[in-house]
Coordinates of C-alpha atoms in Angstrom, one line a residue:
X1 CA 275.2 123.3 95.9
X2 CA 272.6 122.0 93.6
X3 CA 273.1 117.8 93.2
X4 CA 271.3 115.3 90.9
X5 CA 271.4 111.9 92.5
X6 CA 270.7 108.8 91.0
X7 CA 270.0 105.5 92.5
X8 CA 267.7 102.7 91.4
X9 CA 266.0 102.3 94.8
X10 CA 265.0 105.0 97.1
X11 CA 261.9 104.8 99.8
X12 CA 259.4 104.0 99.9
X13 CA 260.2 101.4 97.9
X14 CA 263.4 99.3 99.8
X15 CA 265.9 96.3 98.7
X16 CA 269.3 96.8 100.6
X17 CA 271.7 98.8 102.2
X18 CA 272.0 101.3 99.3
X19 CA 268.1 102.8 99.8
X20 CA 268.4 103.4 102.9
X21 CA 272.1 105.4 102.6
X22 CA 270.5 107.6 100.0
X23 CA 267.3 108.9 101.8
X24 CA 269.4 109.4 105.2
X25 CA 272.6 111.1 102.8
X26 CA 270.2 113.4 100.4
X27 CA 268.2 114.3 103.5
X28 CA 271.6 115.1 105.0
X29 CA 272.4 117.2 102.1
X30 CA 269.4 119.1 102.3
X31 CA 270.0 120.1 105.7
X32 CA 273.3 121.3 105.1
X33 CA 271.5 123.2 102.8
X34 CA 272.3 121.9 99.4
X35 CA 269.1 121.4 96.6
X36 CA 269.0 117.7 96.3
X37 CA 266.6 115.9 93.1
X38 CA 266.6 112.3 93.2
X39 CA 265.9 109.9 90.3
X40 CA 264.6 106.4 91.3
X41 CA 262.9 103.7 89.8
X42 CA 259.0 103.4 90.1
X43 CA 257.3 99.8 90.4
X44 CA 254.9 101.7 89.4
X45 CA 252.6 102.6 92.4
X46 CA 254.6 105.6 93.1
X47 CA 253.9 109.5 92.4
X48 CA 256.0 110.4 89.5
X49 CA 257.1 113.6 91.2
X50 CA 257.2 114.2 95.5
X51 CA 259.2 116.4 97.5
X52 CA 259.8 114.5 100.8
X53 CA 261.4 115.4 103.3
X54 CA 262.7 118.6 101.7
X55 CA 264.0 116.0 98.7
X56 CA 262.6 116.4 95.0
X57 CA 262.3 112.6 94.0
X58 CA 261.3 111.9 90.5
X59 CA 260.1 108.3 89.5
X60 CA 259.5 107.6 85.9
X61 CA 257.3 105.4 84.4
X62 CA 258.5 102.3 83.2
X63 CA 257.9 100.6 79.9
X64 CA 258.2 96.7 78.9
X65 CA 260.4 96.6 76.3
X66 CA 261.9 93.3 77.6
X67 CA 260.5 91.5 74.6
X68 CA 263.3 93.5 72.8
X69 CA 266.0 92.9 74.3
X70 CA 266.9 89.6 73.3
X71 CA 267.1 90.8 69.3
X72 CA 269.8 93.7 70.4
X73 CA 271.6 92.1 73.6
X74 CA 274.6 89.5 73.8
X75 CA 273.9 85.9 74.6
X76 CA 274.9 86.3 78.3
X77 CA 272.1 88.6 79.0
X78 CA 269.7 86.5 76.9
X79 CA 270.7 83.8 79.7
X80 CA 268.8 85.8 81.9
X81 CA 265.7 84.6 81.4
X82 CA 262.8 85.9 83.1
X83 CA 265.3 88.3 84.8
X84 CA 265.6 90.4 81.3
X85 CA 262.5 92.5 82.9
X86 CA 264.8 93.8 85.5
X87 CA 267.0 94.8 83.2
X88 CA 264.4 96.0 81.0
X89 CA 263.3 98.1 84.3
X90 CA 267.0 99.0 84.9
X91 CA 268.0 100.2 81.2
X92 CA 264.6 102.0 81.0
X93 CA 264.7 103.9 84.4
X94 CA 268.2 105.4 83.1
X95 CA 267.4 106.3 80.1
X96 CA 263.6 108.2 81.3
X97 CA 266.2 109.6 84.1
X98 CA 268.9 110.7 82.0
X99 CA 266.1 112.4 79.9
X100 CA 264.3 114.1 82.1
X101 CA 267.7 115.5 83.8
X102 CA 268.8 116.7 80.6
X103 CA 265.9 117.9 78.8
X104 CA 263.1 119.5 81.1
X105 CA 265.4 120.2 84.2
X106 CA 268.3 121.7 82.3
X107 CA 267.8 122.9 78.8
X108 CA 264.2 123.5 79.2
X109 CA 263.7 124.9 82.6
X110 CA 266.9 126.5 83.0
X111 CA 268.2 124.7 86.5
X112 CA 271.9 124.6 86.7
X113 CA 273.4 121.5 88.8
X114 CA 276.9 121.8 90.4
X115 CA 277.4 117.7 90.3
X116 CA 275.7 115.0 89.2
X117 CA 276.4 111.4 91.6
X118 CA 275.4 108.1 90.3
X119 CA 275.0 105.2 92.7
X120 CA 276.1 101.7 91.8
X121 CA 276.1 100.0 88.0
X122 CA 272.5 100.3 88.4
X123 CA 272.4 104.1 88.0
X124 CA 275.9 104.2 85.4
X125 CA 274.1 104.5 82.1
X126 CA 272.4 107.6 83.2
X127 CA 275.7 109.1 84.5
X128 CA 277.1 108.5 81.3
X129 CA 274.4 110.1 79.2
X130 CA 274.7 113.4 81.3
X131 CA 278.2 113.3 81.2
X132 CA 278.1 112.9 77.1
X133 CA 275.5 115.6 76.8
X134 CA 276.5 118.6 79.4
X135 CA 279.5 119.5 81.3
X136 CA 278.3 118.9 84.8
X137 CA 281.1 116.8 86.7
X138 CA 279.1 113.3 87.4
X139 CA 280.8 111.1 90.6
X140 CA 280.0 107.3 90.3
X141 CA 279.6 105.8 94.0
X142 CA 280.3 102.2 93.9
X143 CA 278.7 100.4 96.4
X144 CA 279.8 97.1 96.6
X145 CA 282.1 95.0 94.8
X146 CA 282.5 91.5 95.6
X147 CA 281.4 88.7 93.6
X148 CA 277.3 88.6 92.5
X149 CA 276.8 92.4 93.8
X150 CA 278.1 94.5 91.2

């Protein structure tokens, strides 16, 4: 089986539970024998493209666009503050992912994925875009749901 997996953090780079569940489930997948690409967010420091551990992980680029968002967003996110730049990082990283996914991997280079999971809010927007533009069936993992975490 060929999977897409999306999640916002994935090693090196390290924030909770959720990073380290996907490297030890994609690398779980792999030896099972399933093709597994990963999409991840890059701080920036990152190779854009690795295979580790028998894992293709891509990491976009991210660009600031934070000094947009307050002229498109609703006044609750404007609240945010400083902490539009995560956003900014969040909304970015999905829509480079989603991209990428759909234009190079599948229309372009031909590759044909069996399912597409997205990991957590965080990861959502992409999973939405794939879903809208192909007909691969895309799961959304929820990780946590109390108050504050998702």
């Amino acid at each position: 089986m060929r999977i897409g997996f999306f999640v916002w953090e994935y090693p090196p780079r390290l924030v909770g539970g959720l990073g380290t569940y996907a490297e030890y489930i994609t690398r779980e997948f792999v030896e099972l024998g399933h093709d597994v690409t990963v999409f991840t967010l890059n701080p920036g420091n990152l190779k854009t493209r690795e295979i580790v551990k028998g894992v293709e992980v891509h990491r976009p680029l991210i660009a600031d666009a934070s000094n947009v968002f307050p002229f498109i967003v609703t006044e609750d996110l404007r609240r945010w503050g400083t902490n539009i730049r995560f956003f900014n990082d969040i909304f970015i990283y999905n829509i480079l992912s989603a991209t990428k996914f759909i234009n190079q991997l599948i229309r372009k280079d031909g590759i044909n994925y069996d399912v597409v999971c997205v990991h957590d809010w965080l990861s959502c927007i992409a999973g939405m875009t794939i879903k809208n533009e192909t007909k691969i069936p895309v799961v959304f993992h929820v990780h946590s749901t109390e108050w504050g975490r998702s």
